[in-house]
Short mmCIF file of C-alpha atoms in Angstrom, two decimals:
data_model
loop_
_atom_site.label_atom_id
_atom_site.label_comp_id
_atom_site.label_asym_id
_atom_site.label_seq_id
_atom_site.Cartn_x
_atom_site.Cartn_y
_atom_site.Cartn_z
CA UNK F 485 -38.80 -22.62 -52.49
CA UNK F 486 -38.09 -18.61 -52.70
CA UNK F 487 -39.56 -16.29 -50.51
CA UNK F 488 -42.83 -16.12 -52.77
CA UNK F 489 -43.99 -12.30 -53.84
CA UNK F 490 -46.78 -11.15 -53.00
CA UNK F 491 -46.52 -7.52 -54.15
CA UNK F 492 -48.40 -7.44 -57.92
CA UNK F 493 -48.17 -3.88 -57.71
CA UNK F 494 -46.80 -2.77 -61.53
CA UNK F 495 -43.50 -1.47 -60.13
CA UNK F 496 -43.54 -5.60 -58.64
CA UNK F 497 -43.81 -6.53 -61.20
CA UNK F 498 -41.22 -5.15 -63.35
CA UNK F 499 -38.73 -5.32 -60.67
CA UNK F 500 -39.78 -8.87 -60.49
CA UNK F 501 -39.21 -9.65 -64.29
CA UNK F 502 -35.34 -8.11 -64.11
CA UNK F 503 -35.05 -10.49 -60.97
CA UNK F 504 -36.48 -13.57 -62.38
CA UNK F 505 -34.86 -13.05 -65.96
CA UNK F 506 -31.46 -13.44 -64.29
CA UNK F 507 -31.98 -15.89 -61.68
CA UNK F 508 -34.11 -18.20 -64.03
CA UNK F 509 -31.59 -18.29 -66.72
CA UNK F 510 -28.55 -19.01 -64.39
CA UNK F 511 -30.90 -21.86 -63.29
CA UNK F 512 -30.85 -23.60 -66.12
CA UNK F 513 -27.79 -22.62 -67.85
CA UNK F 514 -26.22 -24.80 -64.67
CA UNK F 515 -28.81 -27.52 -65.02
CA UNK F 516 -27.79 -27.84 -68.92
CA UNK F 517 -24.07 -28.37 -67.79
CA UNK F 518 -23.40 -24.96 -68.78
CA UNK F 519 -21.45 -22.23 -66.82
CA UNK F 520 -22.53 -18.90 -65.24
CA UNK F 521 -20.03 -16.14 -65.04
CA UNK F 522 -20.77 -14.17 -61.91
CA UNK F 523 -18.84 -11.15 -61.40
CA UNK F 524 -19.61 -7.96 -59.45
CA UNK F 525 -20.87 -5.84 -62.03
CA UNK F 526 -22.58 -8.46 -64.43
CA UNK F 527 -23.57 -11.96 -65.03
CA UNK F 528 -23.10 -13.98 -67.93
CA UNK F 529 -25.15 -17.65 -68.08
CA UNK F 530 -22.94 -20.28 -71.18
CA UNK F 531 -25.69 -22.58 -71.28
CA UNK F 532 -23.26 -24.45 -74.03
CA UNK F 533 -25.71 -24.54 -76.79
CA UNK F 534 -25.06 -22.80 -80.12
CA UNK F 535 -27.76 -20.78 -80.17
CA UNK F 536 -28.13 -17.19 -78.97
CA UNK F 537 -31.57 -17.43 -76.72
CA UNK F 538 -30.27 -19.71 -74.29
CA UNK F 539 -27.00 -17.78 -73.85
CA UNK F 540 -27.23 -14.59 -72.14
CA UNK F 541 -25.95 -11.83 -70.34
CA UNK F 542 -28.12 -11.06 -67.65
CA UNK F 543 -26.85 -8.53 -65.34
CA UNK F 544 -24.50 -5.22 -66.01
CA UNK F 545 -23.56 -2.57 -63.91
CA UNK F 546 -20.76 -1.37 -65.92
CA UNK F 547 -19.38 2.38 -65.63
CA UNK F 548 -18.09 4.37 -68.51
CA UNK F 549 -14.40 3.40 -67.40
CA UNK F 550 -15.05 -0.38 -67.46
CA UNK F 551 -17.59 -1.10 -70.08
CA UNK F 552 -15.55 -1.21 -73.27
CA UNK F 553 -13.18 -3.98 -71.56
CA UNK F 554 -15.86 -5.99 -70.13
CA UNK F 555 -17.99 -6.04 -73.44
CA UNK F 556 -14.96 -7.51 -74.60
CA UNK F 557 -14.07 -9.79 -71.90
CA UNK F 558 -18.34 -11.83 -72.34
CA UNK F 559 -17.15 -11.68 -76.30
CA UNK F 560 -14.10 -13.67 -75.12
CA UNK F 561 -16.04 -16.07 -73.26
CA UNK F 562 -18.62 -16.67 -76.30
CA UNK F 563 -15.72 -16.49 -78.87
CA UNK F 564 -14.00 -19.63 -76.76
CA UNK F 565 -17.31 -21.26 -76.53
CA UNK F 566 -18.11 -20.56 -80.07
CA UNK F 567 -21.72 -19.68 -78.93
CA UNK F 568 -23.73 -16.50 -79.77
CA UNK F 569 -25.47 -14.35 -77.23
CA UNK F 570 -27.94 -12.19 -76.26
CA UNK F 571 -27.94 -9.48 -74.18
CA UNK F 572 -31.32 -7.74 -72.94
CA UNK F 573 -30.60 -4.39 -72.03
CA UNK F 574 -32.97 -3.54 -69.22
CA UNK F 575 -33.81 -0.89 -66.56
CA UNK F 576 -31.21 -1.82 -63.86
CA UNK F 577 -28.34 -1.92 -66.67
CA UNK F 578 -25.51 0.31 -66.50
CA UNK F 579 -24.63 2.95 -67.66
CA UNK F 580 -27.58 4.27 -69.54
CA UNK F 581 -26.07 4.51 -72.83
CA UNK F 582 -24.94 0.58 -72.66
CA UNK F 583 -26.51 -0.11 -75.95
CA UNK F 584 -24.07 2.42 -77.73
CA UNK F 585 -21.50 0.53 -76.06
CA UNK F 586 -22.53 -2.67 -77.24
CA UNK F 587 -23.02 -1.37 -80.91
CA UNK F 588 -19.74 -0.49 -81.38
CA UNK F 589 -18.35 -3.97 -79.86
CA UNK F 590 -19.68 -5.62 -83.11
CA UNK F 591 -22.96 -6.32 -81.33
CA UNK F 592 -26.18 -5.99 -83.68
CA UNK F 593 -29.52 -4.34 -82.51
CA UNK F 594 -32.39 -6.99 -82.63
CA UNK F 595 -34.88 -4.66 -81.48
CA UNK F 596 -37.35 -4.46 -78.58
CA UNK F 597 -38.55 -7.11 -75.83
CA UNK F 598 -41.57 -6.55 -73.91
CA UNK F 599 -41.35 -7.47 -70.32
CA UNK F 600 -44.77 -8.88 -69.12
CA UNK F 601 -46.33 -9.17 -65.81
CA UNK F 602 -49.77 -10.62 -64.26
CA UNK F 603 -51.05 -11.53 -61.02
CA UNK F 604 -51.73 -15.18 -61.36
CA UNK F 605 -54.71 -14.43 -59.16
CA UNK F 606 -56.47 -12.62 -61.88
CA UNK F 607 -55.71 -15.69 -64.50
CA UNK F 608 -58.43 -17.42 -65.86
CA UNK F 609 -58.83 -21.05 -64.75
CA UNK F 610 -59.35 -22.42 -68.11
CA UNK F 611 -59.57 -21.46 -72.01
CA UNK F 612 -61.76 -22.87 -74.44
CA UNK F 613 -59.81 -25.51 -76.80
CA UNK F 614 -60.66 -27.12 -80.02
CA UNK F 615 -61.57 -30.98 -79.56
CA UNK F 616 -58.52 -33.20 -79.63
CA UNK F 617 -56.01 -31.09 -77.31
CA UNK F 618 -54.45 -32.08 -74.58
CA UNK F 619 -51.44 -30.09 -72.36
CA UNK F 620 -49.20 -32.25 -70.60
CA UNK F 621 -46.18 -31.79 -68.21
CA UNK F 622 -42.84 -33.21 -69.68
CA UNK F 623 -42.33 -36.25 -67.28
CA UNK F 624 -39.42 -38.65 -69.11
CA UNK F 625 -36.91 -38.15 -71.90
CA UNK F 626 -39.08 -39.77 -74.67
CA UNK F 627 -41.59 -36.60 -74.14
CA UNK F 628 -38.59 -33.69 -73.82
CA UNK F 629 -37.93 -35.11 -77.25
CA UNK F 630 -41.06 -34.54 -78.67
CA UNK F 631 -40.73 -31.24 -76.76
CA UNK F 632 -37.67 -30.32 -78.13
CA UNK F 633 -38.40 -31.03 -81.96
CA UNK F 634 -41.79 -29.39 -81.70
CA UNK F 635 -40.33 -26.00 -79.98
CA UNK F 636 -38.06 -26.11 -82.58
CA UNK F 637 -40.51 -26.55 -85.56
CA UNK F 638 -42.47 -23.59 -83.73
CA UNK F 639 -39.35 -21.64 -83.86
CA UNK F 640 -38.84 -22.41 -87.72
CA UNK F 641 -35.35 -23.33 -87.08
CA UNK F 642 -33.74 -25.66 -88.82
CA UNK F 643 -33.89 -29.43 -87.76
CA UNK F 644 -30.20 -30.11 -86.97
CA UNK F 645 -31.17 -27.27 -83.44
CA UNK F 646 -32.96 -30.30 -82.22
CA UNK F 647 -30.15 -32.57 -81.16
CA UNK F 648 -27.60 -29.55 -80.12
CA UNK F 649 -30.63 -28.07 -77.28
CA UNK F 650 -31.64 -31.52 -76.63
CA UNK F 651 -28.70 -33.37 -74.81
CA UNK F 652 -27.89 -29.87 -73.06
CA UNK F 653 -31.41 -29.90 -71.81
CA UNK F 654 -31.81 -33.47 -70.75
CA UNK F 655 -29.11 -33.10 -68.21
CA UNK F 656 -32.04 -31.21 -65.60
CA UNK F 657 -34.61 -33.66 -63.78
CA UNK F 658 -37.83 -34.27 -64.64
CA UNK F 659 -39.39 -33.93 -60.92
CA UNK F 660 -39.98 -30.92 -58.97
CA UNK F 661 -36.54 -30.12 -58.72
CA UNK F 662 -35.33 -29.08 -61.97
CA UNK F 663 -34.58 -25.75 -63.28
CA UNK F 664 -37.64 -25.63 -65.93
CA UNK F 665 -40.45 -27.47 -66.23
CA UNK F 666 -41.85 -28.08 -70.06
CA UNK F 667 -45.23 -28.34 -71.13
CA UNK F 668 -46.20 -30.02 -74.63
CA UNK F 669 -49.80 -29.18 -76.49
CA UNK F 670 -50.75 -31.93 -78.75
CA UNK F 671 -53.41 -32.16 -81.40
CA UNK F 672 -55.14 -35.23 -81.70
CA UNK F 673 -51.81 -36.90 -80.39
CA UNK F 674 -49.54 -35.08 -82.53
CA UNK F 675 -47.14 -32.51 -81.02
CA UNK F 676 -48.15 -28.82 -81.66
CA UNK F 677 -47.25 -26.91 -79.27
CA UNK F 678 -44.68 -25.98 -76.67
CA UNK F 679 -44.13 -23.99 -73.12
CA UNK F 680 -41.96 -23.93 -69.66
CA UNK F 681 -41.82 -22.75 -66.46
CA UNK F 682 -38.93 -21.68 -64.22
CA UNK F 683 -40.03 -20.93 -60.46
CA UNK F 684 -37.29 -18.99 -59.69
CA UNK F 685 -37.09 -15.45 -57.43
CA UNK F 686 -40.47 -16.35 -55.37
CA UNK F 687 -42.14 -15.96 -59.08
CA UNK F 688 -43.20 -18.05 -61.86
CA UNK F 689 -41.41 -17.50 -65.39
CA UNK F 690 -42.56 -18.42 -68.94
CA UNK F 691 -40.31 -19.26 -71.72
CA UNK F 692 -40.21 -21.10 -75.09
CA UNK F 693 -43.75 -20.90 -75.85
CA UNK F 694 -44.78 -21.80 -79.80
CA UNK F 695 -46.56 -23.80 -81.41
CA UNK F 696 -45.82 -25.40 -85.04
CA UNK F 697 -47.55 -23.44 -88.02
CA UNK F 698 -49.63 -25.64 -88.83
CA UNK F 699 -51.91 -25.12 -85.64
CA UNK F 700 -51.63 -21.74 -85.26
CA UNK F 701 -54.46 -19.03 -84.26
CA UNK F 702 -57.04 -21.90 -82.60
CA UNK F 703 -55.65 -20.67 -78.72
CA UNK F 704 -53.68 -23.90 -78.19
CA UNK F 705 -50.48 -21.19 -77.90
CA UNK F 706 -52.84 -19.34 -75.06
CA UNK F 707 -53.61 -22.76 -73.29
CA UNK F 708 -50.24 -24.13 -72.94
CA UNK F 709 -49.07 -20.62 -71.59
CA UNK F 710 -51.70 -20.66 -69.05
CA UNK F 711 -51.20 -24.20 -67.71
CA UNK F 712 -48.14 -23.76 -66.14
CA UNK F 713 -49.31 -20.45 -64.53
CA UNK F 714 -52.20 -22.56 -62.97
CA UNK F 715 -49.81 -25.03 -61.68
CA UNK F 716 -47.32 -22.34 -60.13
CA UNK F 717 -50.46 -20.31 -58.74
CA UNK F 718 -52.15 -24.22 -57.48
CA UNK F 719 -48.60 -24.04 -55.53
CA UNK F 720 -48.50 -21.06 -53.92
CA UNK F 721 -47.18 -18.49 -56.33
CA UNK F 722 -48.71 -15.07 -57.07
CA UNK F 723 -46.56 -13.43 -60.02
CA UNK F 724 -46.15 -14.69 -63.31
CA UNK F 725 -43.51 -13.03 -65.84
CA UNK F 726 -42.53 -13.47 -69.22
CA UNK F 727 -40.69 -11.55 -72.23
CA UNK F 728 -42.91 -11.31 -75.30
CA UNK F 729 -42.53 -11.82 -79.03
CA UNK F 730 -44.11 -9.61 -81.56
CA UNK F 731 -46.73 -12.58 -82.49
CA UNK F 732 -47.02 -14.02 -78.55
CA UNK F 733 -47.79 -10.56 -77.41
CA UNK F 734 -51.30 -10.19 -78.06
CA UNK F 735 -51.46 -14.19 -76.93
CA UNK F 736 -50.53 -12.96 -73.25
CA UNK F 737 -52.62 -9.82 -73.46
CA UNK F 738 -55.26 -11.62 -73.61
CA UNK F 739 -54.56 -14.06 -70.83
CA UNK F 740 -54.05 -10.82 -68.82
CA UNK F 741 -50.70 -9.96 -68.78
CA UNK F 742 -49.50 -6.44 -68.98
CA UNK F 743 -46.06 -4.97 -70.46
CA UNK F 744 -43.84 -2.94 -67.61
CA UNK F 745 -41.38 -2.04 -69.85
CA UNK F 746 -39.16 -3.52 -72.84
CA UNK F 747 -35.89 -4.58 -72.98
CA UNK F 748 -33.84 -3.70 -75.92
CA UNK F 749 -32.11 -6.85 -77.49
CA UNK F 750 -28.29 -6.96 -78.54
CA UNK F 751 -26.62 -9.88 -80.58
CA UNK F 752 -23.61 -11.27 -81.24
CA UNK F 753 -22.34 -14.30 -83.04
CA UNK F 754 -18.74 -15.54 -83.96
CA UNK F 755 -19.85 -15.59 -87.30
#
């Protein structure tokens, strides 16, 4: 286990969510079979699956001398790959004006990502549910499946993402070791809802949280967020961090999470 943080001051935690957002991805990009490119000045995580949220660039301290060729050398590496990408453009990134950079490197702007912080301390230690849910920890490969084709009917994306994230994603453990942990909601025994944790950087991460239309706005999206926070805080941990979207944001307020600051979102896809 990381040194654990202990500092939930709100310049922790936004330091914390730059730290975790790189190490956490590397993490499983590796555990997928995937490849992490890291260089001096940045830090690119292949997780080798053809969709842009699990490929990333994650750290860039470029200058203005370098920038243009190492924009082009990631687009190289995704080009081979034939896998879009995302790059967050955070507080730590260099130089300031990276976004223009990325712009005119065929990148498109996909707007704003808040970065979200909470003491796990202040967390609730349960939510009311409706009758008939239950949360459960993703323990063989029968359940990631499940997990897999209900994060991606959350996502809306089409059916044929199930098997491309799913074989990359059954190469981690299921135990305590693995780079994520994934959490499935379900509704009277049917699949509704989806989260994970990374404990990665002495702090607890939260990704891929949705839940499937149908079962929307009756806090089964705010439950299955907060159960892995309770099970990184039962072990020890004391910061939680996420990056919001538009329609999980109030979800997460609400928990008690508070923005830092937001990362601004560039694209690219061979397309």
């Amino acid at each position: 286990m990381s040194d654990i943080i202990t500092d939930t001051s709100p310049a922790s935690l936004a330091r914390a969510n730059e730290l975790h957002y790189e190490e956490a991805f590397a993490a499983c990009a590796l555990a997928y079979g995937g490849e992490v490119f890291d260089e001096p000045d940045l830090r690119f995580c292949a997780s080798g699956i053809p969709i842009s949220a699990w490929n990333r660039v994650v750290r860039a301290t470029l200058t203005p001398e370098t920038a243009d060729d190492r924009i082009e050398w990631v687009i190289a590496q995704a080009r081979a790959r034939e896998t879009p990408f995302l790059w967050n453009v955070g507080p730590s990134m260099r130089p300031d004006n990276l976004g223009d950079y990325l712009i005119r490197h065929g990148l498109a702007d996909a707007g704003d990502e808040p970065a979200m912080g909470v003491a796990l301390a202040t967390l609730p230690s349960a939510l009311p549910l409706p009758d008939g849910v239950t949360i459960e920890r993703v323990r063989d490969l029968a359940a990631l499946e499940q997990w897999v084709a209900t994060m991606t009917d959350g996502f809306e994306a089409p059916p044929s993402a199930v098997e491309s994230q799913l074989a990359p994603i059954a190469h981690d453990t299921f135990d305590d070791t693995a780079a994520a942990r994934y959490y499935l909601a379900s509704l009277h025994g049917k699949p509704v809802a989806t989260a994970a944790l990374t404990l990665t950087g002495g702090m607890a991460g939260i990704f891929s949280v949705t839940t499937v239309p149908a079962a929307r706005r009756r806090g089964i999206g705010a439950a299955v967020t907060l159960a892995p926070l309770l099970d990184a805080r039962a072990a020890g941990y004391q910061i939680g961090v996420l990056q919001a979207s538009e329609m999980g944001y109030p979800v997460y307020q609400r928990i008690g999470f508070t923005e830092q600051f937001r990362y601004h979102v560039y694209q690219w896809s061979p397309a």
